[in-house]
Coordinates of C-alpha atoms in Angstrom, one line a residue:
Chain A
X1 CA -54.6 29.7 -3.0
X2 CA -52.8 28.1 -5.9
X3 CA -49.5 30.3 -5.8
X4 CA -48.6 29.2 -1.9
X5 CA -49.2 25.6 -3.0
X6 CA -47.2 25.8 -6.0
X7 CA -44.3 27.7 -4.0
X8 CA -44.5 25.3 -0.8
X9 CA -44.5 22.3 -3.7
X10 CA -41.1 24.2 -5.0
X11 CA -39.5 24.8 -1.7
X12 CA -40.3 21.1 -0.5
X13 CA -38.7 19.8 -3.7
X14 CA -35.6 22.3 -3.1
X15 CA -35.1 20.7 0.3
X16 CA -35.8 17.1 -0.2
X17 CA -33.0 17.6 -3.2
X18 CA -30.9 19.6 -0.8
X19 CA -31.0 17.0 2.2
X20 CA -30.3 13.9 -0.3
X21 CA -27.2 15.7 -1.5
X22 CA -26.2 16.5 1.6
X23 CA -26.3 13.1 2.8
X24 CA -24.3 11.9 -0.8
X25 CA -21.7 14.6 0.3
X26 CA -21.2 13.2 3.9
X27 CA -21.1 9.9 3.0
X28 CA -18.4 10.3 0.4
X29 CA -16.4 12.6 2.8
X30 CA -17.1 9.6 5.6
X31 CA -15.8 7.2 3.0
X32 CA -12.7 9.0 1.7
X33 CA -11.7 10.1 5.4
X34 CA -12.2 6.1 6.3
X35 CA -10.1 5.1 3.1
X36 CA -7.6 7.7 3.9
X37 CA -7.0 6.5 7.6
X38 CA -7.1 3.0 6.5
X39 CA -4.2 3.8 4.3
X40 CA -2.1 5.4 6.8
X41 CA -2.6 2.6 9.3
X42 CA -1.2 0.3 6.8
X43 CA 1.4 2.5 6.1
X44 CA 2.5 3.0 9.7
X45 CA 2.1 -0.7 10.1
X46 CA 4.4 -1.5 7.4
X47 CA 7.1 0.1 8.8
X48 CA 7.9 -3.2 10.5
X49 CA 9.3 -6.1 8.6
X50 CA 6.9 -8.3 10.0
X51 CA 3.9 -7.5 12.2
X52 CA 0.5 -8.4 12.8
X53 CA -2.8 -6.4 14.4
X54 CA -6.2 -6.1 14.8
X55 CA -7.8 -2.9 12.7
X56 CA -10.8 -1.6 14.4
X57 CA -13.2 -0.2 11.8
X58 CA -15.5 1.7 14.0
X59 CA -18.5 -0.2 13.3
X60 CA -19.8 -2.5 10.7
X61 CA -18.3 -1.7 7.3
X62 CA -17.7 -3.5 4.0
X63 CA -14.2 -2.7 2.3
X64 CA -13.8 -4.0 -1.3
X65 CA -10.3 -4.8 -2.6
X66 CA -9.6 -5.0 -6.2
X67 CA -5.9 -5.8 -7.4
X68 CA -4.3 -3.4 -4.9
X69 CA -7.6 -0.9 -4.7
X70 CA -9.3 -0.3 -1.4
X71 CA -12.4 1.2 -1.2
X72 CA -15.8 1.6 0.6
X73 CA -19.1 2.8 -0.3
X74 CA -18.8 4.2 -3.9
X75 CA -15.2 5.4 -3.3
X76 CA -12.2 3.3 -4.5
X77 CA -8.6 4.3 -4.2
X78 CA -5.7 3.3 -6.2
X79 CA -3.4 1.7 -3.4
X80 CA 0.4 1.4 -4.1
X81 CA 0.7 -1.3 -1.5
X82 CA 0.4 -5.0 -2.3
X83 CA -2.8 -5.8 -0.3
X84 CA -3.6 -9.6 -0.3
X85 CA -7.4 -9.7 0.8
X86 CA -10.5 -11.2 -0.6
X87 CA -12.6 -9.2 -3.1
X88 CA -14.6 -7.8 -0.3
X89 CA -14.5 -7.8 3.6
X90 CA -17.6 -7.2 5.8
X91 CA -17.3 -6.6 9.5
X92 CA -16.3 -4.3 12.4
X93 CA -12.6 -5.8 12.4
X94 CA -10.0 -6.6 10.5
X95 CA -6.9 -9.0 11.1
X96 CA -3.7 -7.5 9.2
X97 CA -0.4 -9.1 9.0
X98 CA 2.8 -7.7 7.2
X99 CA 6.0 -9.3 5.9
X100 CA 8.6 -7.8 4.0
X101 CA 9.0 -9.7 0.6
X102 CA 12.9 -10.4 0.1
X103 CA 13.7 -12.1 -3.4
X104 CA 16.7 -12.3 -1.9
X105 CA 17.1 -8.5 -1.8
X106 CA 14.5 -6.5 0.3
X107 CA 11.4 -5.2 -2.2
X108 CA 8.5 -4.5 -0.5
X109 CA 6.2 -5.1 2.2
X110 CA 3.1 -7.3 1.7
X111 CA -0.2 -7.2 3.9
X112 CA -2.3 -10.0 4.2
X113 CA -6.0 -8.9 5.5
X114 CA -8.9 -11.1 6.3
X115 CA -11.6 -11.5 8.9
X116 CA -13.2 -14.7 10.9
X117 CA -15.8 -14.9 8.0
X118 CA -13.1 -16.2 5.7
X119 CA -11.5 -19.3 6.3
X120 CA -8.1 -20.8 5.3
X121 CA -7.5 -24.6 5.6
X122 CA -4.1 -25.5 5.0
X123 CA -3.8 -29.4 4.3
X124 CA -0.1 -30.9 4.4
X125 CA 1.6 -34.4 4.4
X126 CA 4.8 -35.7 6.0
X127 CA 7.0 -34.3 3.3
X128 CA 5.7 -30.3 4.1
X129 CA 5.6 -30.9 7.9
X130 CA 8.6 -28.4 8.2
X131 CA 7.2 -25.8 6.0
X132 CA 3.9 -25.8 8.5
X133 CA 6.3 -25.9 11.6
X134 CA 8.3 -22.8 10.6
X135 CA 4.9 -21.0 9.4
X136 CA 3.4 -18.5 12.0
X137 CA 0.2 -17.1 11.0
X138 CA -1.0 -14.7 13.4
X139 CA -3.8 -16.1 15.5
X140 CA -6.4 -13.6 14.5
X141 CA -6.8 -15.0 11.3
X142 CA -9.1 -17.8 10.9
X143 CA -6.7 -20.4 9.6
X144 CA -6.2 -23.8 10.4
X145 CA -3.4 -26.2 9.4
X146 CA -4.3 -29.9 9.2
X147 CA -2.5 -33.0 8.4
X148 CA -3.9 -35.1 5.4
X149 CA -4.5 -38.0 7.4
X150 CA -6.6 -36.2 9.9
X151 CA -8.8 -34.2 7.5
X152 CA -12.4 -34.8 8.3
X153 CA -14.2 -32.8 5.9
X154 CA -17.6 -33.3 7.3
X155 CA -16.3 -31.4 10.7
X156 CA -15.0 -28.7 8.6
X157 CA -18.0 -28.5 6.7
X158 CA -20.1 -27.9 9.8
X159 CA -19.7 -24.6 10.6
X160 CA -19.4 -23.2 7.3
X161 CA -22.7 -21.8 7.3
X162 CA -20.9 -18.8 9.5
X163 CA -18.3 -18.1 6.8
X164 CA -18.6 -16.1 3.6
X165 CA -15.5 -17.8 2.0
X166 CA -13.6 -20.9 2.4
X167 CA -9.8 -21.3 0.7
X168 CA -8.5 -24.9 1.1
X169 CA -4.9 -25.1 0.1
X170 CA -3.2 -28.5 -0.1
X171 CA 0.5 -28.8 -0.2
X172 CA 0.1 -32.7 -1.5
X173 CA -1.9 -33.6 -4.7
X174 CA -5.5 -33.4 -4.3
X175 CA -7.5 -36.5 -5.5
X176 CA -11.0 -35.8 -3.8
X177 CA -12.0 -32.2 -5.3
X178 CA -15.4 -33.3 -5.5
X179 CA -15.8 -34.3 -1.7
X180 CA -14.2 -31.0 -1.0
X181 CA -16.6 -29.2 -3.0
X182 CA -19.6 -31.2 -1.5
X183 CA -18.4 -30.5 2.1
X184 CA -19.2 -26.7 1.4
X185 CA -22.4 -26.4 -0.7
X186 CA -23.4 -23.1 -1.6
X187 CA -19.9 -21.5 -0.4
X188 CA -17.3 -19.4 -2.2
X189 CA -14.6 -22.4 -2.1
X190 CA -11.3 -22.1 -3.7
X191 CA -9.4 -25.4 -3.8
X192 CA -5.6 -24.8 -4.4
X193 CA -2.7 -27.3 -4.8
X194 CA 0.8 -25.9 -4.0
X195 CA 3.6 -27.8 -5.1
X196 CA 6.7 -26.6 -2.6
X197 CA 9.3 -28.2 -4.4
X198 CA 8.3 -26.4 -8.1
X199 CA 6.8 -23.5 -6.6
X200 CA 3.6 -24.0 -8.7
X201 CA 0.0 -23.3 -8.0
X202 CA -2.9 -24.9 -9.4
X203 CA -6.1 -23.7 -8.9
X204 CA -8.5 -27.1 -9.0
X205 CA -12.0 -25.3 -9.4
X206 CA -10.8 -22.3 -11.7
X207 CA -8.7 -24.1 -14.1
X208 CA -5.9 -21.6 -13.9
X209 CA -1.9 -22.2 -13.2
X210 CA 0.3 -19.8 -11.6
X211 CA 3.7 -19.7 -9.5
X212 CA 5.0 -17.8 -6.6
X213 CA 8.1 -16.1 -5.8
X214 CA 9.4 -16.9 -2.2
X215 CA 7.3 -17.9 1.0
X216 CA 5.7 -14.1 1.7
X217 CA 4.0 -14.4 -1.9
X218 CA 2.6 -17.8 -0.9
X219 CA 0.9 -16.7 1.9
X220 CA -0.9 -14.3 -0.3
X221 CA -2.5 -17.6 -2.0
X222 CA -4.0 -18.5 1.6
X223 CA -5.8 -15.2 1.9
X224 CA -6.5 -13.7 -1.6
X225 CA -6.5 -16.9 -4.3
X226 CA -8.8 -14.6 -6.3
X227 CA -6.5 -12.0 -6.6
X228 CA -3.4 -13.4 -6.6
X229 CA -2.1 -13.2 -10.2
X230 CA -2.7 -9.7 -10.5
X231 CA -1.0 -9.0 -7.5
X232 CA 2.0 -11.2 -8.7
X233 CA 2.3 -8.8 -11.5
X234 CA 2.5 -5.8 -9.4
X235 CA 5.1 -7.4 -7.1
X236 CA 7.0 -8.5 -10.4
X237 CA 6.8 -4.6 -11.4
X238 CA 8.3 -3.6 -7.8
X239 CA 11.1 -6.5 -8.1
X240 CA 12.0 -4.9 -11.3
X241 CA 12.5 -1.6 -10.1
X242 CA 14.5 -2.6 -7.2
X243 CA 16.7 -4.9 -9.4
X244 CA 17.2 -1.6 -11.6
X245 CA 18.3 0.3 -8.6
X246 CA 20.5 -2.4 -7.3
X247 CA 22.1 -2.7 -10.7
X248 CA 22.9 1.2 -11.0
X249 CA 24.4 0.7 -7.1
X250 CA 26.6 -2.1 -8.0
X251 CA 28.0 -0.4 -11.0
X252 CA 28.5 3.1 -8.7
X253 CA 30.2 0.9 -6.1
X254 CA 32.4 -0.9 -8.6
X255 CA 33.7 2.3 -9.5
X256 CA 34.7 2.8 -6.0
X257 CA 36.9 -0.3 -5.4
X258 CA 40.4 -1.1 -6.2
X259 CA 39.8 -5.0 -5.4
X260 CA 39.8 -6.7 -8.7
X261 CA 37.7 -9.7 -7.2
X262 CA 35.4 -7.0 -5.7
X263 CA 34.9 -5.2 -8.7
X264 CA 34.2 -8.6 -11.0
X265 CA 31.5 -9.6 -8.2
X266 CA 30.0 -6.5 -8.5
X267 CA 30.0 -6.5 -12.2
X268 CA 28.3 -10.1 -12.2
X269 CA 26.0 -8.9 -9.8
X270 CA 24.9 -5.9 -12.0
X271 CA 24.4 -8.3 -14.9
X272 CA 22.2 -10.7 -12.9
X273 CA 20.4 -7.6 -11.8
X274 CA 19.7 -6.8 -15.6
X275 CA 18.6 -10.5 -15.7
X276 CA 15.3 -9.9 -13.5
X277 CA 14.2 -7.0 -15.7
X278 CA 14.2 -9.1 -18.7
X279 CA 11.9 -12.0 -17.8
X280 CA 8.8 -13.2 -16.2
X281 CA 9.8 -16.7 -16.4
X282 CA 9.9 -18.4 -12.9
X283 CA 12.9 -20.5 -13.6
X284 CA 15.1 -17.8 -14.7
X285 CA 13.9 -15.7 -11.8
X286 CA 14.8 -18.5 -9.0
X287 CA 18.2 -19.1 -11.1
X288 CA 19.0 -15.3 -11.1
X289 CA 17.9 -15.0 -7.0
X290 CA 20.3 -18.2 -6.4
X291 CA 23.1 -16.3 -8.3
X292 CA 22.4 -13.0 -6.4
X293 CA 22.5 -15.0 -2.9
X294 CA 25.8 -16.6 -4.2
X295 CA 27.4 -13.3 -5.2
X296 CA 26.3 -11.9 -2.0
X297 CA 28.1 -14.6 0.0
X298 CA 31.2 -14.3 -1.8
X299 CA 31.4 -10.6 -1.8
X300 CA 30.9 -10.8 2.4
X301 CA 33.8 -13.2 2.1
X302 CA 36.1 -11.5 0.4
X303 CA 35.3 -8.1 2.4
X304 CA 34.0 -6.2 -0.5
X305 CA 30.5 -3.8 -0.7
X306 CA 27.3 -5.9 -0.4
X307 CA 25.4 -6.6 -3.6
X308 CA 22.0 -5.4 -1.8
Chain B
X1 CA -65.4 45.1 -6.7
X2 CA -62.7 47.4 -7.1
X3 CA -62.2 47.5 -3.1
X4 CA -62.2 43.4 -3.5
X5 CA -59.4 43.7 -6.0
X6 CA -57.4 45.9 -3.9
X7 CA -57.6 43.7 -1.2
X8 CA -56.9 40.5 -3.1
X9 CA -53.5 42.4 -4.4
X10 CA -52.6 43.4 -1.0
X11 CA -52.9 39.8 0.2
X12 CA -50.8 38.6 -2.9
X13 CA -48.2 41.0 -1.8
X14 CA -48.0 40.1 1.6
X15 CA -47.6 36.4 0.7
X16 CA -44.8 37.5 -1.5
X17 CA -43.4 39.6 1.2
X18 CA -43.3 36.6 3.6
X19 CA -42.2 34.0 1.1
X20 CA -39.4 36.4 0.4
X21 CA -38.4 36.8 4.0
X22 CA -38.5 33.0 4.6
X23 CA -36.5 32.3 1.5
X24 CA -33.8 35.2 2.8
X25 CA -33.9 33.4 6.5
X26 CA -33.3 29.9 4.5
X27 CA -30.5 31.4 2.3
X28 CA -28.7 33.1 5.3
X29 CA -29.2 29.7 7.2
X30 CA -27.4 28.0 4.2
X31 CA -24.7 30.4 3.8
X32 CA -23.7 29.8 7.7
X33 CA -24.2 26.2 7.4
X34 CA -22.1 25.5 4.5
X35 CA -19.5 27.9 5.8
X36 CA -19.5 25.7 8.9
X37 CA -19.3 22.7 6.7
X38 CA -16.2 24.1 4.6
X39 CA -14.6 24.6 7.9
X40 CA -14.9 21.3 9.3
X41 CA -13.9 19.6 5.7
X42 CA -10.7 21.8 6.2
X43 CA -10.0 21.0 9.6
X44 CA -10.6 17.0 8.5
X45 CA -8.5 17.6 5.7
X46 CA -5.8 19.2 7.7
X47 CA -5.8 16.4 10.2
X48 CA -5.5 13.7 7.6
X49 CA -2.5 15.8 6.2
X50 CA -0.9 16.0 9.8
X51 CA -1.2 12.6 10.4
X52 CA 0.0 11.6 6.8
X53 CA 3.1 13.7 6.9
X54 CA 4.0 12.1 10.7
X55 CA 3.2 8.6 8.8
X56 CA 5.4 9.3 6.2
X57 CA 8.2 10.8 8.0
X58 CA 8.2 7.2 9.6
X59 CA 7.9 5.4 6.7
X60 CA 10.4 7.0 4.5
X61 CA 13.4 5.9 5.9
X62 CA 12.1 1.9 5.4
X63 CA 11.6 2.2 1.8
X64 CA 13.6 -0.8 0.6
X65 CA 14.9 1.9 -2.3
X66 CA 16.7 3.9 0.0
X67 CA 17.0 1.8 3.1
X68 CA 19.6 -0.4 4.4
X69 CA 18.9 -4.4 4.0
X70 CA 18.0 -4.3 7.9
X71 CA 16.2 -1.3 7.8
X72 CA 17.5 0.4 10.7
X73 CA 19.6 3.0 8.4
X74 CA 19.7 4.7 5.2
X75 CA 22.0 3.4 2.5
X76 CA 23.5 6.5 0.7
X77 CA 24.5 4.4 -2.4
X78 CA 21.1 3.9 -3.1
X79 CA 19.9 7.4 -3.2
X80 CA 21.4 8.5 -6.8
X81 CA 20.1 5.3 -8.3
X82 CA 16.7 6.2 -6.8
X83 CA 16.8 9.3 -8.6
X84 CA 17.1 7.5 -11.8
X85 CA 14.4 5.2 -10.9
X86 CA 12.0 7.8 -9.7
X87 CA 12.6 9.1 -13.4
X88 CA 11.4 6.2 -15.0
X89 CA 8.8 5.2 -12.6
X90 CA 7.1 8.7 -12.1
X91 CA 3.5 7.9 -11.9
X92 CA 4.3 5.2 -9.2
X93 CA 6.0 7.4 -6.9
X94 CA 4.0 10.4 -7.5
X95 CA 0.9 8.1 -6.2
X96 CA 2.9 6.7 -3.5
X97 CA 4.5 10.1 -2.1
X98 CA 2.3 13.0 -3.4
X99 CA 3.1 16.5 -3.4
X100 CA 6.3 16.4 -1.4
X101 CA 9.9 17.1 -1.0
X102 CA 12.3 14.8 0.7
X103 CA 15.7 16.0 1.5
X104 CA 18.3 14.1 3.6
X105 CA 21.1 16.2 5.2
X106 CA 24.5 14.8 6.4
X107 CA 25.0 16.6 9.7
X108 CA 28.2 14.9 11.4
X109 CA 30.8 14.7 10.4
X110 CA 29.9 18.2 9.1
X111 CA 30.6 18.4 5.2
X112 CA 33.0 20.9 3.6
X113 CA 30.0 22.8 1.6
X114 CA 26.5 22.9 1.3
X115 CA 26.2 21.0 -2.1
X116 CA 23.6 18.6 -3.3
X117 CA 24.7 15.3 -4.1
X118 CA 25.0 14.2 -7.6
X119 CA 26.8 11.7 -10.0
X120 CA 29.5 14.1 -10.7
X121 CA 30.5 14.8 -6.9
X122 CA 29.8 10.8 -6.0
X123 CA 32.7 10.0 -9.1
X124 CA 35.3 12.6 -7.3
X125 CA 38.0 10.5 -5.0
X126 CA 37.3 12.7 -1.4
X127 CA 33.3 11.8 -1.8
X128 CA 31.1 12.1 0.7
X129 CA 33.0 15.4 1.4
X130 CA 32.0 16.8 -2.1
X131 CA 28.6 17.4 -1.1
X132 CA 25.8 17.6 2.2
X133 CA 22.6 16.6 0.8
X134 CA 20.5 14.7 -1.6
X135 CA 17.3 15.7 -3.0
X136 CA 15.7 12.3 -2.7
X137 CA 12.0 13.2 -4.1
X138 CA 10.5 16.8 -5.3
X139 CA 7.0 17.0 -6.6
X140 CA 5.0 19.8 -6.2
X141 CA 1.7 21.6 -7.2
X142 CA 1.3 24.6 -9.8
X143 CA 0.4 26.4 -6.5
X144 CA 1.8 26.5 -3.5
X145 CA -0.5 27.7 -0.6
X146 CA 1.4 26.3 2.3
X147 CA 4.3 24.2 3.2
X148 CA 4.2 21.8 6.2
X149 CA 7.7 20.9 7.2
X150 CA 8.8 17.6 9.6
X151 CA 12.0 16.5 10.2
X152 CA 13.7 13.5 11.9
X153 CA 17.4 12.3 12.5
X154 CA 18.4 9.3 10.5
X155 CA 21.7 7.3 10.3
X156 CA 23.5 7.5 7.2
X157 CA 25.7 4.4 5.8
X158 CA 28.4 5.2 3.4
X159 CA 29.4 1.5 1.9
X160 CA 32.4 3.0 0.4
X161 CA 33.6 4.0 3.6
X162 CA 32.2 1.4 5.8
X163 CA 30.9 4.1 8.2
X164 CA 27.9 5.4 9.6
X165 CA 27.1 9.4 9.7
X166 CA 24.5 11.0 11.4
X167 CA 22.1 12.8 9.0
X168 CA 18.4 14.9 8.9
X169 CA 15.6 13.3 6.9
X170 CA 13.2 16.5 6.1
X171 CA 9.6 15.9 4.6
X172 CA 8.1 19.2 3.2
X173 CA 4.4 18.7 2.2
X174 CA 2.9 20.9 -0.4
X175 CA -0.7 22.1 0.2

């Protein structure tokens, strides 16, 4: 009697373990399949210079983002793409937007991901109306631009209970931080002040200062303020790579021209591209960007090879 | 007493035999199940691999590292600098492109030979007639079981000539 009981218990333990392991393997496989598919979707989507779409996640899912890495369940994949998204997105659909980052030459595509549980409120004033008018955030994003004089914090806070996070981006100085924070009690709120003239970014409740290079990078703050600085580091690396490639290209093309002016300008371009690789300083990067733009105009004017 | 012990022995033997047969049936069942599971995983991997190749073919031509500023063509003057960049940033590009070989070949006007373009051929006066193709990227695994090839026509821009030629972009995926 004892022997069949022991054997039965042994078989039961064996099958339970097998079933659990099988569930684990299936989940891992499913997660990997999902992440690979998601990567391909973004890759195909990134072919366009500017585009937006709604990605169906085939059911409720939680996707984690960590400085360009994307994962679900226990699996995290190292993505080479620059994806501006909150640390975690939960839901059955994700709204995606892509923009090519130019500074001034094309460098890479930025991806912005969000859903209706993350709200971005852009507060502007008369001096920044033009920027807001030119802004074309796709309708799928939970995004709202409000003039400073029309800002009603009580109304904004009213529907906050349905949200996971709120990003308040102000294009003018913020002097009512405590009121803003009080309007969204128990919420993950990021209050950020952006200076469009100096390209500076101040995290008012995070005590962090940063800067952005071009509007495409600024949009990253709208949707992923928590990861912005880390992703900026990755973007700068791409900028340096692209500048180094264009430096060599300018030198090769210089050897193919007989025109002295063209040769000189291409040499200048090559020197400026080198400068991109040597600095992380905002002012110097913007100066190099303007210098390359100027040289490109001159090259076009003189009918020379382009700098990029 | 002896007869009872003998009966007990027979019953234990019977139980063991039944247990052995059950375990055998389970083992066969598990073997068949794993074979099917493995086949399913291989099918999924194949599908993902195929999807990846198709997406890569569409996206590689729009990589800012090799495409024209307007993304509608391949800027051939970027192809040699890209090879230098690849050597400096191997980690990044092997993560991005994986085990693949990407070759761009000029088809029309037809080149004079079949040589691979290099800095030496570029510096010659008669370039681009000195070479026919560029090996943009080549990273292969230790053992290659299968090669999946996909190709598409591309427009090749030669800034040195201010001309557009017709070419083929071929992406080989090593499995």
